[in-house]
Coordinates of C-alpha atoms in Angstrom, one line a residue:
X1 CA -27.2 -13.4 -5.4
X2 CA -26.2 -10.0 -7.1
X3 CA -22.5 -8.3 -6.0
X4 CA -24.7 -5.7 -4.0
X5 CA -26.1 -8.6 -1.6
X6 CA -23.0 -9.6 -0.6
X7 CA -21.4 -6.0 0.1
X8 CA -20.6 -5.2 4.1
X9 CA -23.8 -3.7 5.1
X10 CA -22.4 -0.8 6.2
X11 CA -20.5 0.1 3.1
X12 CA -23.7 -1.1 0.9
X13 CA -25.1 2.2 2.6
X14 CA -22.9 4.1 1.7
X15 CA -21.2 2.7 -1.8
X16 CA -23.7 5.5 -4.0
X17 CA -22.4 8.1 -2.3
X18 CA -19.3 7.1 -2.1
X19 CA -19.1 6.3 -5.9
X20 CA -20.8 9.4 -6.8
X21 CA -18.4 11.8 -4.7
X22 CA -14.9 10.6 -6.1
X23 CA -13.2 13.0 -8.1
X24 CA -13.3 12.8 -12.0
X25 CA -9.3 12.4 -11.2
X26 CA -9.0 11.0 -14.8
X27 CA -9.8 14.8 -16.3
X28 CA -7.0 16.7 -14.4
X29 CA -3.6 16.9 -13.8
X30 CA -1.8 15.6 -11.0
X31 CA -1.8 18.7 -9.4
X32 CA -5.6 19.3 -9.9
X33 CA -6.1 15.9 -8.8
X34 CA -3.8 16.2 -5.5
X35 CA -5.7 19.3 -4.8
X36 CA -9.3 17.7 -5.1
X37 CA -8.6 14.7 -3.0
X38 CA -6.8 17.2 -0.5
X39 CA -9.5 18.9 -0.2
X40 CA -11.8 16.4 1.1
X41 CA -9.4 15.5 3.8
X42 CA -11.0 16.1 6.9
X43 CA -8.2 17.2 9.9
X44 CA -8.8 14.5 12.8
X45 CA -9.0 16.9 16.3
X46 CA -7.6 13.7 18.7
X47 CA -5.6 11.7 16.5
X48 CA -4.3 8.0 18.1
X49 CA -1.8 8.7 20.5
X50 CA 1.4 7.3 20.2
X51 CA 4.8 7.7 22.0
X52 CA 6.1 10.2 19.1
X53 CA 6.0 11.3 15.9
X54 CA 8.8 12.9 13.9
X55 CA 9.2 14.2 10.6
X56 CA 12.6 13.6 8.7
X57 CA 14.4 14.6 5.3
X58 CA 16.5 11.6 4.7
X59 CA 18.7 10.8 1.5
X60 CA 17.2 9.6 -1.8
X61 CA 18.0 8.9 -5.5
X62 CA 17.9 12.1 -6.5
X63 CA 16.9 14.5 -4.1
X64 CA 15.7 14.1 0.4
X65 CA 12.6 12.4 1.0
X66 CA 10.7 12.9 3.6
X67 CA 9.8 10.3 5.9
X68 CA 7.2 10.4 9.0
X69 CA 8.5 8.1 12.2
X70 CA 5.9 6.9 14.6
X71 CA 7.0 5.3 17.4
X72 CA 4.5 3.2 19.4
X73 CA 3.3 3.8 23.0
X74 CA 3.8 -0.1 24.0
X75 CA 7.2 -0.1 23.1
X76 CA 9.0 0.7 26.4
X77 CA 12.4 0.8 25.3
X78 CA 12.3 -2.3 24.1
X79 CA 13.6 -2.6 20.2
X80 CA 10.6 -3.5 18.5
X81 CA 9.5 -4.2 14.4
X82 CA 10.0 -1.8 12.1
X83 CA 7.3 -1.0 9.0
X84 CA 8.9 0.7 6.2
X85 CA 5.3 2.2 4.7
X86 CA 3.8 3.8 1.5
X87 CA 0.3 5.2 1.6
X88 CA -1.9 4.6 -1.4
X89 CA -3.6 6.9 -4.1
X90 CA -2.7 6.1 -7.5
X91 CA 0.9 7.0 -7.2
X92 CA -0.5 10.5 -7.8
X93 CA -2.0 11.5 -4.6
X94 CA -2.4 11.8 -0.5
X95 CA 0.5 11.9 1.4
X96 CA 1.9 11.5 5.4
X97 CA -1.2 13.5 6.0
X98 CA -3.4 11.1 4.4
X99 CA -2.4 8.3 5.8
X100 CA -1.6 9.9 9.4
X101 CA -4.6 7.4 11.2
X102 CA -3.5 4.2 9.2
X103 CA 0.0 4.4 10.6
X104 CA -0.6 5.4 13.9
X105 CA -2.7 2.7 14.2
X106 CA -0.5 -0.2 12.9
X107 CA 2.2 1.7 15.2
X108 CA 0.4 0.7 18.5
X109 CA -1.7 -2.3 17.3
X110 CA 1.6 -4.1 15.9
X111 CA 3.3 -2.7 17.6
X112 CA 6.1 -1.7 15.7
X113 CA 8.1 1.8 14.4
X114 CA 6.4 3.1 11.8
X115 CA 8.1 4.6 8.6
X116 CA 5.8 6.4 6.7
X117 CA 6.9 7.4 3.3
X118 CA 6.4 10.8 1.3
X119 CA 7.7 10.0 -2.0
X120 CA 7.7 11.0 -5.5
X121 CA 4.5 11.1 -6.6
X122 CA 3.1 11.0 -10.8
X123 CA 3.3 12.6 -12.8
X124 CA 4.2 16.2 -11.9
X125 CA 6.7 15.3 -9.4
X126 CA 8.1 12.1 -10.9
X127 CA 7.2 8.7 -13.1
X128 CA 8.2 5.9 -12.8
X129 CA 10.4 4.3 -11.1
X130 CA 10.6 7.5 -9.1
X131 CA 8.4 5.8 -6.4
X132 CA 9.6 2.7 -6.3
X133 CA 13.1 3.6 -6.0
X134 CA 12.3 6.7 -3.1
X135 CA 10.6 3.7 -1.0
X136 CA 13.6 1.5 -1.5
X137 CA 15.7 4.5 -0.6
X138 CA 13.9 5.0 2.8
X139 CA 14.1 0.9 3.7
X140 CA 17.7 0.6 3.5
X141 CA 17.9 4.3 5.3
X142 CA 15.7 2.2 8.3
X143 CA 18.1 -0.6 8.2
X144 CA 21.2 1.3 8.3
X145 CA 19.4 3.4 11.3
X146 CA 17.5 -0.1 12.9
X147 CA 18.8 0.4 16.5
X148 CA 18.0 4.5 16.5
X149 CA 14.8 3.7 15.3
X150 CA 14.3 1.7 18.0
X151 CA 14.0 -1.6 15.7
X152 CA 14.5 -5.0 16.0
X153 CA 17.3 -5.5 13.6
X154 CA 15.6 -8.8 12.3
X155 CA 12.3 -7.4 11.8
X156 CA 12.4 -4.6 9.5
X157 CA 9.2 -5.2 7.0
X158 CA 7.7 -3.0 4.2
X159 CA 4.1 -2.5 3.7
X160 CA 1.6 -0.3 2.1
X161 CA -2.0 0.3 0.3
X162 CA -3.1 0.4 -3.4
X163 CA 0.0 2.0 -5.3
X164 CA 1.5 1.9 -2.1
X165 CA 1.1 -2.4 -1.9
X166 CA 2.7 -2.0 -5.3
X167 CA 5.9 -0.1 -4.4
X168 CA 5.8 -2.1 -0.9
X169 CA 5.9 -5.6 -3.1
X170 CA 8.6 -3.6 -5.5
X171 CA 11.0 -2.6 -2.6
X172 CA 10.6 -6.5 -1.6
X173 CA 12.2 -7.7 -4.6
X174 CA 14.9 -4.7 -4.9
X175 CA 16.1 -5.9 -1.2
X176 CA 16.5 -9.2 -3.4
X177 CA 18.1 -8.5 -6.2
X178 CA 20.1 -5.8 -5.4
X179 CA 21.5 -8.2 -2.7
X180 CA 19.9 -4.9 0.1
X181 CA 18.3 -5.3 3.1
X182 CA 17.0 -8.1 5.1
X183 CA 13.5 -8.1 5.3
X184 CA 11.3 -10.4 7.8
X185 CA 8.0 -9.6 6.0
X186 CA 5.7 -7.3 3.5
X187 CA 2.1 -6.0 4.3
X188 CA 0.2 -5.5 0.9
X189 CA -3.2 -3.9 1.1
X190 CA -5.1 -4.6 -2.0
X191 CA -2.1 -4.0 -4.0
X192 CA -2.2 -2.6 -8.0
X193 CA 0.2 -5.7 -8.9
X194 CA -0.6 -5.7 -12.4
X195 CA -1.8 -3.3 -15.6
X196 CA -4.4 -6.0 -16.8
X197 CA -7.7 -3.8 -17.4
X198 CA -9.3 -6.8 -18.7
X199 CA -9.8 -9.6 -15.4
X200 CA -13.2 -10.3 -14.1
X201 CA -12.6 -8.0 -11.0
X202 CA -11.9 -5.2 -13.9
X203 CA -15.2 -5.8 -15.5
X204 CA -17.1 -6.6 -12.1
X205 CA -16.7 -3.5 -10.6
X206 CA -15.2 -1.3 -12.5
X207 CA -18.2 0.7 -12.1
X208 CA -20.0 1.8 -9.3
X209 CA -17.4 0.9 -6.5
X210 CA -15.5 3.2 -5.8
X211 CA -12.2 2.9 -7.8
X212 CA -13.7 3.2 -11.0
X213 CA -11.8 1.9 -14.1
X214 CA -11.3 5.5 -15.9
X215 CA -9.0 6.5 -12.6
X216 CA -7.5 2.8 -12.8
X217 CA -6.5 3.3 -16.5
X218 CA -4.9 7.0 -15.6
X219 CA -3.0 6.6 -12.4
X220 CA -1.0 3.9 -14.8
X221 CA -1.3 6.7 -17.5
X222 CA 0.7 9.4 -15.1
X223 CA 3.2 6.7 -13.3
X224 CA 4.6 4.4 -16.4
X225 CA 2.9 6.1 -19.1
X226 CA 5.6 4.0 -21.3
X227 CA 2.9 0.6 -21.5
X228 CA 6.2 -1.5 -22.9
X229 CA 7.4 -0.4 -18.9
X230 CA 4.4 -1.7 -17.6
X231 CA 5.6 -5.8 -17.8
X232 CA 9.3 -4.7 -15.7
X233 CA 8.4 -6.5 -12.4
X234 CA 9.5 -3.0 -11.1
X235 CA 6.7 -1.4 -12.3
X236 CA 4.3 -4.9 -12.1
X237 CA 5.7 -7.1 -9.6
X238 CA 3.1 -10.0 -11.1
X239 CA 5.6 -10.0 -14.3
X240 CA 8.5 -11.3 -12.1
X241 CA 9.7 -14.4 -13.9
X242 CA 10.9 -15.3 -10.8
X243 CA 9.7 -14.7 -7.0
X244 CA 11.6 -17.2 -4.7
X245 CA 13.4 -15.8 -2.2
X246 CA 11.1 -12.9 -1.2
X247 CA 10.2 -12.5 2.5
X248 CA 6.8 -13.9 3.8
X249 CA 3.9 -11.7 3.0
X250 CA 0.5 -10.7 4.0
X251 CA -1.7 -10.0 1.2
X252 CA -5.6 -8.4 2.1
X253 CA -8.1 -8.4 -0.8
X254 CA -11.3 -6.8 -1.0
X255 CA -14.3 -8.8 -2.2
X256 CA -15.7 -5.9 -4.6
X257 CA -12.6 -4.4 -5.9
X258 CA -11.3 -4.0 -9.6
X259 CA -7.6 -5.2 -8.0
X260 CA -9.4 -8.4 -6.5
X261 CA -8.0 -10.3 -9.0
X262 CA -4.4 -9.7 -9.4
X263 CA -4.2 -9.6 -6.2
X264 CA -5.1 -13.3 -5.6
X265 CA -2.8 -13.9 -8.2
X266 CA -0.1 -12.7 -6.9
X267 CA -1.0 -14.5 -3.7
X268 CA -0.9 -18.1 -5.8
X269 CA 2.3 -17.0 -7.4
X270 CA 4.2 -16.2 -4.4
X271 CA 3.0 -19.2 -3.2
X272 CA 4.3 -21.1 -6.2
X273 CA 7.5 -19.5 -5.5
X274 CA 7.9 -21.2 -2.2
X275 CA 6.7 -17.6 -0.2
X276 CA 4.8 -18.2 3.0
X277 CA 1.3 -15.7 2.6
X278 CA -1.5 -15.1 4.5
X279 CA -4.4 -14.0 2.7
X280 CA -7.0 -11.9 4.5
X281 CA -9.9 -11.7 2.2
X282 CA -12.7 -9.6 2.9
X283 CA -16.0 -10.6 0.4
X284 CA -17.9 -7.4 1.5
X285 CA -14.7 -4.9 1.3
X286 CA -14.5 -2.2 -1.4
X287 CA -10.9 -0.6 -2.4
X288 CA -9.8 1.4 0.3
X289 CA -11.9 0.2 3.1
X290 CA -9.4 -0.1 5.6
X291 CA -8.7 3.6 5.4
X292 CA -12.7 4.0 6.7
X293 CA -12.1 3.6 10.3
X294 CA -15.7 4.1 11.2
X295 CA -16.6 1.1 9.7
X296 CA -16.5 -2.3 11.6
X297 CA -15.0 -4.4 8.5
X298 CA -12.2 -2.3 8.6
X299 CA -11.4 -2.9 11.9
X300 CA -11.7 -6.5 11.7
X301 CA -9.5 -6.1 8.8
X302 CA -6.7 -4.3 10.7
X303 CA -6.6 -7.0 13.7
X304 CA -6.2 -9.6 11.3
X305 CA -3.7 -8.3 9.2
X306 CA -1.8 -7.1 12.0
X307 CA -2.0 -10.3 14.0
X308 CA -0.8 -12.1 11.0
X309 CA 2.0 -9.4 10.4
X310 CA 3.1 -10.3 14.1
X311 CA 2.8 -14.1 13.2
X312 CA 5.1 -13.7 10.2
X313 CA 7.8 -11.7 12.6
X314 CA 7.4 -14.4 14.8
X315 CA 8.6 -17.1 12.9
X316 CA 10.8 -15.4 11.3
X317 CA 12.9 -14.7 14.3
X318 CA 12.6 -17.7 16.4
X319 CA 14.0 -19.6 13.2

């Protein structure tokens, strides 16, 4: 059976044109790259309604970040979990905008207050750990705000997609080491864990799915563009000698993606380090599929990582 047959039938109708539409991001600058992506956005009329949304300037390293808060229409008054979140896109590009559907969804489906996080992104604006350290920024800024938020002090979490799973697993182990905040969980969507070029996902579909190698190689290029940086666990949280004491994690990993690999690895190594995971693996996923609301994978996808979210934030409390 070829790696075509086993692609979700709807993407497999769409993968050429998908493939064939991406920007050549690896040519331009990060502007010119933020600016092509951009403009494909298309502006949703009826987004998902939630109880609010609110943009924020909050304090960071070295200058405010902005932050988008979406509160959820279940909650009632009731202190609920809190997802500290950053969106995808090669460190490079999208934005709050971007992302806008993603986190309105988790908000109601968790439900839970949404943080989404606009930080520094390569290389224009800032390399690395410019990123990693903004998103940390914004999770001890919701855990020093928890009860205005509307949070459940014991179940602040941290979560993202793609560069974001990266600087969501990165903020994990700050909150470790830097003794920060307390987290009950982390939500990694087929993470970049990992600047191995050279796994069998890599040389699998590297080609011809949609995250093509070329725009692999250069969002590392733009972020930590020093390649001695790119073993710091900081940078590639696979290089931690040492992941005990992290908070339970759910990992999803797409069937057809260059990242499948490192992904799973990181799964086996946090489980090696004593970490409770649960791994949603999708066979017929391609990178970035649960950013495709119209397909039905991707909203299998977000029930199941959700519901094992909530499963995580369960236990975690009632312990």
């Amino acid at each position: 059976m070829s790696d075509s047959d086993t692609l979700d039938p709807q993407i497999a109708t769409m993968i050429a044109a998908l493939d064939g539409g991406f920007p050549p991001v690896h040519t331009m600058t990060g502007d010119q790259a933020r600016a092509a992506i951009r403009s494909r956005m298309v502006t949703v009329a009826d987004p998902e309604p939630v109880a609010s949304v609110e943009d924020r300037d909050i304090p960071g390293p070295d200058a405010p970040v902005t932050v988008r808060i979406y509160r959820p229409e279940a909650a009632a008054g009731k202190a609920v979990p809190t997802l500290v979140y950053a969106h995808g896109g090669g460190w490079v590009f999208c934005d709050l905008d971007s992302h806008d559907g993603l986190c309105r969804d988790f908000a109601n489906r968790l439900p839970a207050v949404v943080v989404s996080v606009h930080y520094r992104r390569a290389a224009e604006e800032g390399q690395w750990p410019a990123a990693a350290e903004d998103v940390y920024a914004a999770t001890i800024w919701a855990a020093d705000r928890i009860a205005e938020l509307g949070g459940d002090a014991d179940a602040l979490m941290v979560g993202g997609d793609s560069a974001g799973g990266n600087l969501a697993a990165v903020s994990a182990l700050m909150a470790r080491d830097r003794n920060g905040p307390r987290l009950a969980g982390q939500l990694l969507l087929y993470p970049v864990i990992a600047a191995d070029f050279d796994t069998p996902s890599y040389r699998r579909f590297g080609r011809g799915y949609y995250n093509p190698l070329p725009a692999l190689r250069w969002y590392w290029d733009q972020y930590v563009p020093n390649e001695a940086d790119r073993t710091n666990p900081y940078a590639s949280p696979l290089h931690a000698e040492d992941l005990s004491g992290l908070p339970p994690a759910v990992a999803v990993v797409a069937g057809h993606d260059p990242l499948r690999d490192e992904g799973i690895a990181y799964v086996e190594a946090l489980q090696r380090a004593g970490v409770p995971v649960a791994q949603c693996y999708f066979e017929g996923g391609v990178h970035g599929f649960m950013t495709m609301p119209s397909l039905g994978i991707c909203e299998k996808a977000r029930a199941q990582a959700c519901a094992d979210l909530t499963g995580v934030i369960s236990r975690r409390v009632t312990k």
